[in-house]
PDB file of C-alpha atoms in Angstrom:
ATOM      1  CA  UNK L   1       5.464   3.657 -20.374  1.00 39.00           C
ATOM      2  CA  UNK L   2       2.038   2.068 -20.513  1.00 43.00           C
ATOM      3  CA  UNK L   3       0.330   1.318 -17.241  1.00 47.00           C
ATOM      4  CA  UNK L   4      -0.920  -2.230 -16.812  1.00 48.00           C
ATOM      5  CA  UNK L   5      -4.706  -2.391 -16.836  1.00 47.00           C
ATOM      6  CA  UNK L   6      -4.903  -5.028 -14.119  1.00 67.00           C
ATOM      7  CA  UNK L   7      -2.816  -7.009 -11.662  1.00 86.00           C
ATOM      8  CA  UNK L   8      -1.060 -10.204 -12.738  1.00 88.00           C
ATOM      9  CA  UNK L   9      -1.501 -11.920  -9.333  1.00 94.00           C
ATOM     10  CA  UNK L  10      -4.151 -11.389  -6.636  1.00 96.00           C
ATOM     11  CA  UNK L  11      -3.560  -8.392  -4.375  1.00 97.00           C
ATOM     12  CA  UNK L  12      -3.431 -10.581  -1.270  1.00 98.00           C
ATOM     13  CA  UNK L  13      -4.174 -13.975   0.246  1.00 98.00           C
ATOM     14  CA  UNK L  14      -6.884 -14.205   2.884  1.00 98.00           C
ATOM     15  CA  UNK L  15      -7.841 -17.159   5.065  1.00 98.00           C
ATOM     16  CA  UNK L  16     -10.699 -16.991   7.537  1.00 98.00           C
ATOM     17  CA  UNK L  17     -10.146 -18.428  10.973  1.00 97.00           C
ATOM     18  CA  UNK L  18     -12.453 -19.522  13.776  1.00 96.00           C
ATOM     19  CA  UNK L  19     -10.941 -17.456  16.579  1.00 98.00           C
ATOM     20  CA  UNK L  20     -11.356 -13.765  17.524  1.00 98.00           C
ATOM     21  CA  UNK L  21      -7.871 -13.038  16.151  1.00 98.00           C
ATOM     22  CA  UNK L  22      -6.856 -11.897  12.669  1.00 98.00           C
ATOM     23  CA  UNK L  23      -3.192 -11.539  11.667  1.00 98.00           C
ATOM     24  CA  UNK L  24      -2.257  -8.996   8.994  1.00 98.00           C
ATOM     25  CA  UNK L  25       1.011  -9.137   7.023  1.00 98.00           C
ATOM     26  CA  UNK L  26       1.097  -6.001   4.853  1.00 98.00           C
ATOM     27  CA  UNK L  27       4.810  -5.814   4.032  1.00 97.00           C
ATOM     28  CA  UNK L  28       5.830  -9.396   3.185  1.00 96.00           C
ATOM     29  CA  UNK L  29       4.819  -9.292  -0.482  1.00 97.00           C
ATOM     30  CA  UNK L  30       7.444  -9.837  -3.195  1.00 97.00           C
ATOM     31  CA  UNK L  31       5.493  -9.304  -6.422  1.00 97.00           C
ATOM     32  CA  UNK L  32       5.964  -6.212  -8.580  1.00 96.00           C
ATOM     33  CA  UNK L  33       3.867  -4.617 -11.269  1.00 95.00           C
ATOM     34  CA  UNK L  34       5.539  -4.213 -14.648  1.00 94.00           C
ATOM     35  CA  UNK L  35       5.669  -0.434 -14.214  1.00 95.00           C
ATOM     36  CA  UNK L  36       7.392  -0.640 -10.838  1.00 96.00           C
ATOM     37  CA  UNK L  37       9.831  -3.356 -11.890  1.00 95.00           C
ATOM     38  CA  UNK L  38      10.897  -1.369 -14.957  1.00 95.00           C
ATOM     39  CA  UNK L  39      11.861   1.655 -12.890  1.00 96.00           C
ATOM     40  CA  UNK L  40      13.572   0.220  -9.800  1.00 97.00           C
ATOM     41  CA  UNK L  41      17.127   1.181  -8.914  1.00 96.00           C
ATOM     42  CA  UNK L  42      19.669  -1.645  -8.728  1.00 95.00           C
ATOM     43  CA  UNK L  43      19.568  -1.639  -4.928  1.00 94.00           C
ATOM     44  CA  UNK L  44      15.766  -1.536  -4.819  1.00 94.00           C
ATOM     45  CA  UNK L  45      15.581  -4.623  -7.065  1.00 96.00           C
ATOM     46  CA  UNK L  46      16.844  -6.617  -4.056  1.00 95.00           C
ATOM     47  CA  UNK L  47      13.669  -5.524  -2.178  1.00 95.00           C
ATOM     48  CA  UNK L  48      15.732  -4.707   0.929  1.00 92.00           C
ATOM     49  CA  UNK L  49      12.873  -3.225   2.994  1.00 93.00           C
ATOM     50  CA  UNK L  50      10.659  -6.303   2.749  1.00 96.00           C
ATOM     51  CA  UNK L  51       9.345  -7.922   5.938  1.00 97.00           C
ATOM     52  CA  UNK L  52      11.202 -11.070   4.968  1.00 97.00           C
ATOM     53  CA  UNK L  53       9.682 -14.499   5.677  1.00 98.00           C
ATOM     54  CA  UNK L  54       6.869 -13.252   7.875  1.00 98.00           C
ATOM     55  CA  UNK L  55       4.356 -15.763   6.375  1.00 98.00           C
ATOM     56  CA  UNK L  56       6.852 -18.583   6.949  1.00 98.00           C
ATOM     57  CA  UNK L  57       7.453 -17.565  10.560  1.00 98.00           C
ATOM     58  CA  UNK L  58       3.713 -17.551  11.238  1.00 98.00           C
ATOM     59  CA  UNK L  59       2.949 -20.742   9.330  1.00 98.00           C
ATOM     60  CA  UNK L  60       1.361 -22.223  12.465  1.00 98.00           C
ATOM     61  CA  UNK L  61      -1.653 -19.864  12.393  1.00 98.00           C
ATOM     62  CA  UNK L  62      -4.077 -22.198  10.673  1.00 97.00           C
ATOM     63  CA  UNK L  63      -3.318 -24.957  13.195  1.00 97.00           C
ATOM     64  CA  UNK L  64      -4.484 -22.564  15.917  1.00 98.00           C
ATOM     65  CA  UNK L  65      -7.620 -21.566  14.036  1.00 98.00           C
ATOM     66  CA  UNK L  66      -6.298 -18.060  13.434  1.00 98.00           C
ATOM     67  CA  UNK L  67      -7.161 -16.245  10.217  1.00 98.00           C
ATOM     68  CA  UNK L  68      -4.702 -14.132   8.291  1.00 98.00           C
ATOM     69  CA  UNK L  69      -4.362 -11.725   5.402  1.00 98.00           C
ATOM     70  CA  UNK L  70      -1.023 -11.279   3.667  1.00 98.00           C
ATOM     71  CA  UNK L  71      -0.028  -8.934   0.880  1.00 98.00           C
ATOM     72  CA  UNK L  72       1.271 -10.348  -2.386  1.00 98.00           C
ATOM     73  CA  UNK L  73       2.771  -7.113  -3.708  1.00 98.00           C
ATOM     74  CA  UNK L  74       5.913  -5.381  -2.489  1.00 97.00           C
ATOM     75  CA  UNK L  75       5.646  -2.196  -0.461  1.00 96.00           C
ATOM     76  CA  UNK L  76       7.450  -0.509  -3.387  1.00 96.00           C
ATOM     77  CA  UNK L  77       4.238  -0.985  -5.382  1.00 97.00           C
ATOM     78  CA  UNK L  78       2.092   0.455  -2.579  1.00 97.00           C
ATOM     79  CA  UNK L  79       2.579   0.537   1.186  1.00 97.00           C
ATOM     80  CA  UNK L  80      -0.510  -0.960   2.802  1.00 98.00           C
ATOM     81  CA  UNK L  81       0.442   0.376   6.234  1.00 96.00           C
ATOM     82  CA  UNK L  82       0.075   4.001   5.152  1.00 95.00           C
ATOM     83  CA  UNK L  83      -3.162   6.006   4.922  1.00 94.00           C
ATOM     84  CA  UNK L  84      -4.992   6.353   1.622  1.00 94.00           C
ATOM     85  CA  UNK L  85      -4.347  10.110   1.625  1.00 92.00           C
ATOM     86  CA  UNK L  86      -0.636   9.533   2.421  1.00 71.00           C
ATOM     87  CA  UNK L  87      -0.608  11.859   5.426  1.00 81.00           C
ATOM     88  CA  UNK L  88       2.644  11.358   7.416  1.00 70.00           C
ATOM     89  CA  UNK L  89       2.428   8.993  10.387  1.00 67.00           C
ATOM     90  CA  UNK L  90       5.666  10.101  12.020  1.00 62.00           C
ATOM     91  CA  UNK L  91       7.355  13.450  12.582  1.00 57.00           C
ATOM     92  CA  UNK L  92      10.712  11.810  11.897  1.00 59.00           C
ATOM     93  CA  UNK L  93      11.894  10.752   8.443  1.00 57.00           C
ATOM     94  CA  UNK L  94       9.935   7.841   7.012  1.00 67.00           C
ATOM     95  CA  UNK L  95       8.508   6.432   3.777  1.00 73.00           C
ATOM     96  CA  UNK L  96       5.046   7.020   2.340  1.00 83.00           C
ATOM     97  CA  UNK L  97       2.210   5.309   0.527  1.00 94.00           C
ATOM     98  CA  UNK L  98       4.348   5.149  -2.612  1.00 95.00           C
ATOM     99  CA  UNK L  99       7.945   4.948  -1.307  1.00 94.00           C
ATOM    100  CA  UNK L 100      10.536   6.922  -3.229  1.00 92.00           C
ATOM    101  CA  UNK L 101      13.465   6.252  -0.895  1.00 92.00           C
ATOM    102  CA  UNK L 102      14.816   3.045   0.605  1.00 89.00           C
ATOM    103  CA  UNK L 103      15.449   2.711   4.330  1.00 86.00           C
ATOM    104  CA  UNK L 104      19.116   3.219   3.496  1.00 83.00           C
ATOM    105  CA  UNK L 105      18.124   6.675   2.155  1.00 85.00           C
ATOM    106  CA  UNK L 106      18.837   5.978  -1.532  1.00 90.00           C
ATOM    107  CA  UNK L 107      16.250   6.231  -4.361  1.00 93.00           C
ATOM    108  CA  UNK L 108      13.745   3.468  -5.012  1.00 95.00           C
ATOM    109  CA  UNK L 109      13.451   4.451  -8.657  1.00 96.00           C
ATOM    110  CA  UNK L 110      15.844   5.481 -11.393  1.00 96.00           C
ATOM    111  CA  UNK L 111      15.448   9.182 -12.098  1.00 94.00           C
ATOM    112  CA  UNK L 112      12.446   9.762 -14.351  1.00 93.00           C
ATOM    113  CA  UNK L 113      11.173   6.163 -14.130  1.00 94.00           C
ATOM    114  CA  UNK L 114       8.834   6.327 -11.137  1.00 94.00           C
ATOM    115  CA  UNK L 115       5.329   4.991 -11.807  1.00 94.00           C
ATOM    116  CA  UNK L 116       2.721   7.371 -13.185  1.00 95.00           C
ATOM    117  CA  UNK L 117      -0.203   8.864 -11.297  1.00 95.00           C
ATOM    118  CA  UNK L 118      -2.432   6.527 -13.310  1.00 95.00           C
ATOM    119  CA  UNK L 119      -0.507   3.527 -12.018  1.00 96.00           C
ATOM    120  CA  UNK L 120      -0.721   4.807  -8.445  1.00 95.00           C
ATOM    121  CA  UNK L 121      -4.466   5.223  -8.754  1.00 95.00           C
ATOM    122  CA  UNK L 122      -4.730   1.650 -10.049  1.00 96.00           C
ATOM    123  CA  UNK L 123      -2.779   0.339  -7.047  1.00 96.00           C
ATOM    124  CA  UNK L 124      -4.958   2.259  -4.609  1.00 96.00           C
ATOM    125  CA  UNK L 125      -8.086   0.856  -6.242  1.00 96.00           C
ATOM    126  CA  UNK L 126      -6.975  -2.750  -6.774  1.00 96.00           C
ATOM    127  CA  UNK L 127      -4.593  -3.362  -3.843  1.00 97.00           C
ATOM    128  CA  UNK L 128      -5.009  -0.869  -0.974  1.00 98.00           C
ATOM    129  CA  UNK L 129      -8.785  -0.602  -0.956  1.00 98.00           C
ATOM    130  CA  UNK L 130      -9.633  -4.339  -1.100  1.00 98.00           C
ATOM    131  CA  UNK L 131      -6.939  -5.186   1.490  1.00 98.00           C
ATOM    132  CA  UNK L 132      -8.362  -2.719   3.991  1.00 98.00           C
ATOM    133  CA  UNK L 133     -11.959  -3.551   3.151  1.00 98.00           C
ATOM    134  CA  UNK L 134     -11.268  -7.231   3.795  1.00 98.00           C
ATOM    135  CA  UNK L 135      -9.760  -6.452   7.200  1.00 98.00           C
ATOM    136  CA  UNK L 136     -12.722  -4.255   8.085  1.00 98.00           C
ATOM    137  CA  UNK L 137     -15.267  -6.882   7.055  1.00 98.00           C
ATOM    138  CA  UNK L 138     -13.455  -9.714   8.817  1.00 98.00           C
ATOM    139  CA  UNK L 139     -13.062  -7.781  12.072  1.00 98.00           C
ATOM    140  CA  UNK L 140     -16.773  -6.979  11.948  1.00 98.00           C
ATOM    141  CA  UNK L 141     -17.555 -10.679  11.428  1.00 98.00           C
ATOM    142  CA  UNK L 142     -15.319 -11.717  14.315  1.00 98.00           C
ATOM    143  CA  UNK L 143     -16.797  -9.101  16.611  1.00 98.00           C
ATOM    144  CA  UNK L 144     -20.311 -10.245  15.734  1.00 98.00           C
ATOM    145  CA  UNK L 145     -19.365 -13.852  16.472  1.00 98.00           C
ATOM    146  CA  UNK L 146     -17.202 -13.457  19.576  1.00 97.00           C
ATOM    147  CA  UNK L 147     -18.227 -10.074  20.953  1.00 97.00           C
ATOM    148  CA  UNK L 148     -14.797  -8.595  20.228  1.00 98.00           C
ATOM    149  CA  UNK L 149     -11.987  -8.908  17.704  1.00 98.00           C
ATOM    150  CA  UNK L 150      -8.188  -8.565  17.833  1.00 98.00           C
ATOM    151  CA  UNK L 151      -5.998  -7.540  14.908  1.00 98.00           C
ATOM    152  CA  UNK L 152      -2.327  -8.510  15.124  1.00 98.00           C
ATOM    153  CA  UNK L 153      -0.262  -6.595  12.557  1.00 98.00           C
ATOM    154  CA  UNK L 154       2.900  -8.611  11.875  1.00 98.00           C
ATOM    155  CA  UNK L 155       6.045  -6.865  10.645  1.00 98.00           C
ATOM    156  CA  UNK L 156       9.819  -7.182  10.694  1.00 97.00           C
ATOM    157  CA  UNK L 157      12.731  -4.842  10.080  1.00 93.00           C
ATOM    158  CA  UNK L 158      16.518  -4.809  10.130  1.00 89.00           C
ATOM    159  CA  UNK L 159      17.957  -4.296  13.609  1.00 82.00           C
ATOM    160  CA  UNK L 160      19.866  -1.220  12.463  1.00 83.00           C
ATOM    161  CA  UNK L 161      18.346   1.411  10.161  1.00 77.00           C
ATOM    162  CA  UNK L 162      20.156   4.723  10.755  1.00 65.00           C
ATOM    163  CA  UNK L 163      17.684   6.712   8.646  1.00 69.00           C
ATOM    164  CA  UNK L 164      14.816   5.682  10.915  1.00 81.00           C
ATOM    165  CA  UNK L 165      16.357   5.303  14.370  1.00 78.00           C
ATOM    166  CA  UNK L 166      19.604   5.438  16.316  1.00 82.00           C
ATOM    167  CA  UNK L 167      21.382   2.332  17.575  1.00 81.00           C
ATOM    168  CA  UNK L 168      19.990  -1.200  17.521  1.00 89.00           C
ATOM    169  CA  UNK L 169      16.347  -2.157  17.938  1.00 93.00           C
ATOM    170  CA  UNK L 170      15.153  -4.541  20.643  1.00 96.00           C
ATOM    171  CA  UNK L 171      14.085  -7.945  19.327  1.00 97.00           C
ATOM    172  CA  UNK L 172      10.358  -7.356  19.812  1.00 98.00           C
ATOM    173  CA  UNK L 173       8.948  -3.878  19.232  1.00 97.00           C
ATOM    174  CA  UNK L 174       5.321  -3.693  20.292  1.00 98.00           C
ATOM    175  CA  UNK L 175       3.029  -0.874  19.186  1.00 98.00           C
ATOM    176  CA  UNK L 176      -0.384  -0.022  20.597  1.00 98.00           C
ATOM    177  CA  UNK L 177      -0.495   3.644  19.527  1.00 97.00           C
ATOM    178  CA  UNK L 178       0.562   4.655  23.041  1.00 97.00           C
ATOM    179  CA  UNK L 179      -2.160   2.455  24.539  1.00 97.00           C
ATOM    180  CA  UNK L 180      -5.001   3.753  22.375  1.00 98.00           C
ATOM    181  CA  UNK L 181      -5.392   0.850  19.913  1.00 98.00           C
ATOM    182  CA  UNK L 182      -6.041  -2.038  22.317  1.00 98.00           C
ATOM    183  CA  UNK L 183      -6.934  -2.914  25.859  1.00 98.00           C
ATOM    184  CA  UNK L 184      -3.955  -3.049  28.193  1.00 98.00           C
ATOM    185  CA  UNK L 185      -4.710  -6.731  28.847  1.00 98.00           C
ATOM    186  CA  UNK L 186      -3.456  -7.579  25.344  1.00 98.00           C
ATOM    187  CA  UNK L 187      -0.202  -5.653  25.736  1.00 98.00           C
ATOM    188  CA  UNK L 188       0.322  -7.277  29.130  1.00 98.00           C
ATOM    189  CA  UNK L 189      -0.343 -10.754  27.732  1.00 98.00           C
ATOM    190  CA  UNK L 190       2.204 -10.531  24.928  1.00 98.00           C
ATOM    191  CA  UNK L 191       4.937  -8.786  26.886  1.00 98.00           C
ATOM    192  CA  UNK L 192       4.656 -11.144  29.856  1.00 98.00           C
ATOM    193  CA  UNK L 193       4.964 -14.294  27.712  1.00 98.00           C
ATOM    194  CA  UNK L 194       8.378 -13.274  26.361  1.00 97.00           C
ATOM    195  CA  UNK L 195      11.412 -15.413  27.135  1.00 97.00           C
ATOM    196  CA  UNK L 196      14.269 -13.569  28.865  1.00 96.00           C
ATOM    197  CA  UNK L 197      16.691 -14.162  25.975  1.00 96.00           C
ATOM    198  CA  UNK L 198      14.641 -11.790  23.780  1.00 98.00           C
ATOM    199  CA  UNK L 199      14.603  -8.043  24.372  1.00 97.00           C
ATOM    200  CA  UNK L 200      11.437  -6.012  23.925  1.00 98.00           C
ATOM    201  CA  UNK L 201       9.934  -2.529  24.145  1.00 97.00           C
ATOM    202  CA  UNK L 202       6.350  -1.261  24.150  1.00 98.00           C
ATOM    203  CA  UNK L 203       5.595   1.875  22.128  1.00 97.00           C
ATOM    204  CA  UNK L 204       9.225   2.700  21.458  1.00 93.00           C
ATOM    205  CA  UNK L 205      10.306   3.812  17.968  1.00 88.00           C
ATOM    206  CA  UNK L 206       7.379   1.888  16.460  1.00 90.00           C
ATOM    207  CA  UNK L 207       4.035   2.688  18.043  1.00 93.00           C
ATOM    208  CA  UNK L 208       1.935   1.127  15.308  1.00 94.00           C
ATOM    209  CA  UNK L 209       1.361   2.158  11.717  1.00 94.00           C
ATOM    210  CA  UNK L 210      -1.838   3.111   9.950  1.00 96.00           C
ATOM    211  CA  UNK L 211      -3.416  -0.343  10.195  1.00 98.00           C
ATOM    212  CA  UNK L 212      -3.007  -0.480  13.968  1.00 98.00           C
ATOM    213  CA  UNK L 213      -4.084   3.112  14.502  1.00 97.00           C
ATOM    214  CA  UNK L 214      -7.063   2.956  12.164  1.00 98.00           C
ATOM    215  CA  UNK L 215      -8.574  -0.391  13.093  1.00 98.00           C
ATOM    216  CA  UNK L 216      -7.761  -0.386  16.798  1.00 98.00           C
ATOM    217  CA  UNK L 217     -10.923   0.948  18.431  1.00 98.00           C
ATOM    218  CA  UNK L 218     -11.096  -0.768  21.826  1.00 98.00           C
ATOM    219  CA  UNK L 219     -14.150   1.251  22.905  1.00 97.00           C
ATOM    220  CA  UNK L 220     -15.947  -0.416  19.992  1.00 97.00           C
ATOM    221  CA  UNK L 221     -14.675  -3.896  20.848  1.00 97.00           C
ATOM    222  CA  UNK L 222     -11.962  -4.032  18.185  1.00 98.00           C
ATOM    223  CA  UNK L 223      -8.356  -4.160  19.387  1.00 98.00           C
ATOM    224  CA  UNK L 224      -5.148  -3.850  17.362  1.00 98.00           C
ATOM    225  CA  UNK L 225      -1.490  -4.390  18.203  1.00 98.00           C
ATOM    226  CA  UNK L 226       1.589  -4.240  15.971  1.00 98.00           C
ATOM    227  CA  UNK L 227       4.753  -6.297  16.283  1.00 98.00           C
ATOM    228  CA  UNK L 228       7.875  -5.033  14.564  1.00 97.00           C
ATOM    229  CA  UNK L 229      10.208  -8.015  14.886  1.00 98.00           C
ATOM    230  CA  UNK L 230      13.948  -7.507  14.546  1.00 96.00           C
ATOM    231  CA  UNK L 231      15.237  -9.526  11.612  1.00 97.00           C
ATOM    232  CA  UNK L 232      18.312 -10.315  13.689  1.00 96.00           C
ATOM    233  CA  UNK L 233      16.110 -12.858  15.478  1.00 98.00           C
ATOM    234  CA  UNK L 234      15.737 -15.060  12.401  1.00 97.00           C
ATOM    235  CA  UNK L 235      17.856 -14.032   9.388  1.00 97.00           C
ATOM    236  CA  UNK L 236      21.377 -15.158   8.542  1.00 96.00           C
ATOM    237  CA  UNK L 237      23.299 -12.079   9.721  1.00 90.00           C
ATOM    238  CA  UNK L 238      26.271 -12.371   7.379  1.00 92.00           C
ATOM    239  CA  UNK L 239      24.155 -12.820   4.272  1.00 93.00           C
ATOM    240  CA  UNK L 240      21.850  -9.960   5.288  1.00 90.00           C
ATOM    241  CA  UNK L 241      24.850  -7.612   5.327  1.00 87.00           C
ATOM    242  CA  UNK L 242      25.324  -8.521   1.656  1.00 89.00           C
ATOM    243  CA  UNK L 243      21.654  -7.832   0.850  1.00 89.00           C
ATOM    244  CA  UNK L 244      20.902 -11.546   0.680  1.00 92.00           C
ATOM    245  CA  UNK L 245      18.028 -12.609   2.861  1.00 95.00           C
ATOM    246  CA  UNK L 246      17.898 -16.183   4.127  1.00 97.00           C
ATOM    247  CA  UNK L 247      16.354 -17.797   7.174  1.00 97.00           C
ATOM    248  CA  UNK L 248      18.822 -18.965   9.786  1.00 97.00           C
ATOM    249  CA  UNK L 249      17.671 -22.480  10.640  1.00 94.00           C
ATOM    250  CA  UNK L 250      19.397 -22.358  14.024  1.00 94.00           C
ATOM    251  CA  UNK L 251      17.252 -19.342  14.992  1.00 97.00           C
ATOM    252  CA  UNK L 252      13.986 -20.307  13.329  1.00 97.00           C
ATOM    253  CA  UNK L 253      12.746 -22.921  15.767  1.00 95.00           C
ATOM    254  CA  UNK L 254      13.267 -20.618  18.748  1.00 97.00           C
ATOM    255  CA  UNK L 255      11.635 -17.556  17.227  1.00 98.00           C
ATOM    256  CA  UNK L 256       8.688 -19.541  15.891  1.00 98.00           C
ATOM    257  CA  UNK L 257       8.003 -21.025  19.318  1.00 98.00           C
ATOM    258  CA  UNK L 258       8.110 -17.562  20.840  1.00 98.00           C
ATOM    259  CA  UNK L 259       5.758 -16.203  18.172  1.00 98.00           C
ATOM    260  CA  UNK L 260       3.396 -19.123  18.707  1.00 98.00           C
ATOM    261  CA  UNK L 261       3.386 -18.388  22.432  1.00 98.00           C
ATOM    262  CA  UNK L 262       2.565 -14.760  21.646  1.00 98.00           C
ATOM    263  CA  UNK L 263      -0.359 -15.658  19.390  1.00 98.00           C
ATOM    264  CA  UNK L 264      -1.698 -18.127  21.948  1.00 98.00           C
ATOM    265  CA  UNK L 265      -1.428 -15.426  24.615  1.00 98.00           C
ATOM    266  CA  UNK L 266      -3.622 -13.192  22.443  1.00 98.00           C
ATOM    267  CA  UNK L 267      -6.140 -16.001  22.111  1.00 98.00           C
ATOM    268  CA  UNK L 268      -6.317 -16.403  25.887  1.00 97.00           C
ATOM    269  CA  UNK L 269      -7.339 -12.789  26.399  1.00 97.00           C
ATOM    270  CA  UNK L 270     -11.100 -12.360  26.408  1.00 86.00           C
ATOM    271  CA  UNK L 271     -13.500  -9.490  27.007  1.00 86.00           C
TER     272      UNK L 271
END
């Protein structure tokens, strides 16, 4: 199978803001390269492990002056929240830089049809590296302008994923790398703004992936926090069980207001 020489769509979309906050959305992309699409298993073709509708849920960012960067390619092409060298982030079972299993523990690719090493190298060069370089440059710009910068890494996941964790996740799963990736004032701000109808945990199963751990350097004035949002807070539950992913309009208004409150709480923290 011939590897494509270049990408058919840009690796990501980036919008600069005029606040100290940058929001990253590394797992919401839906595009596939030809090599990846040709090899996907039937179940993987549904893109079940996508952070569904994260850009839509945060569509208020520009109105608040908040910049964002969002991936255009699926995590099955390359996982932007894993390190370049693919060293494991967790001691428990998880997926890597180039996922070969779904969260349901079945193969991503048909046997013998996984992308080549050449294709992987292309994705590292044309997707991973520019995504991370853009974050680095933007955080440096924000720090120079405001004296500090905050990176908010926005994710979502199904409420129940037996391969990754037992039971049902809380609605909001905050990660600050056990307090090392941001000042405690940021964690306090976001957890204290939560409405009582939503459940939450700080540094539970998800303590922050590579993006949070790598960029969060509070001693250097750059803070990072990850939110892993339960998809039960905004997806149509019955359709999701059938691997169909649709926003639930009756939930959307409530979750978007809560997310907006969270982002505004981050903006009110200063150093």
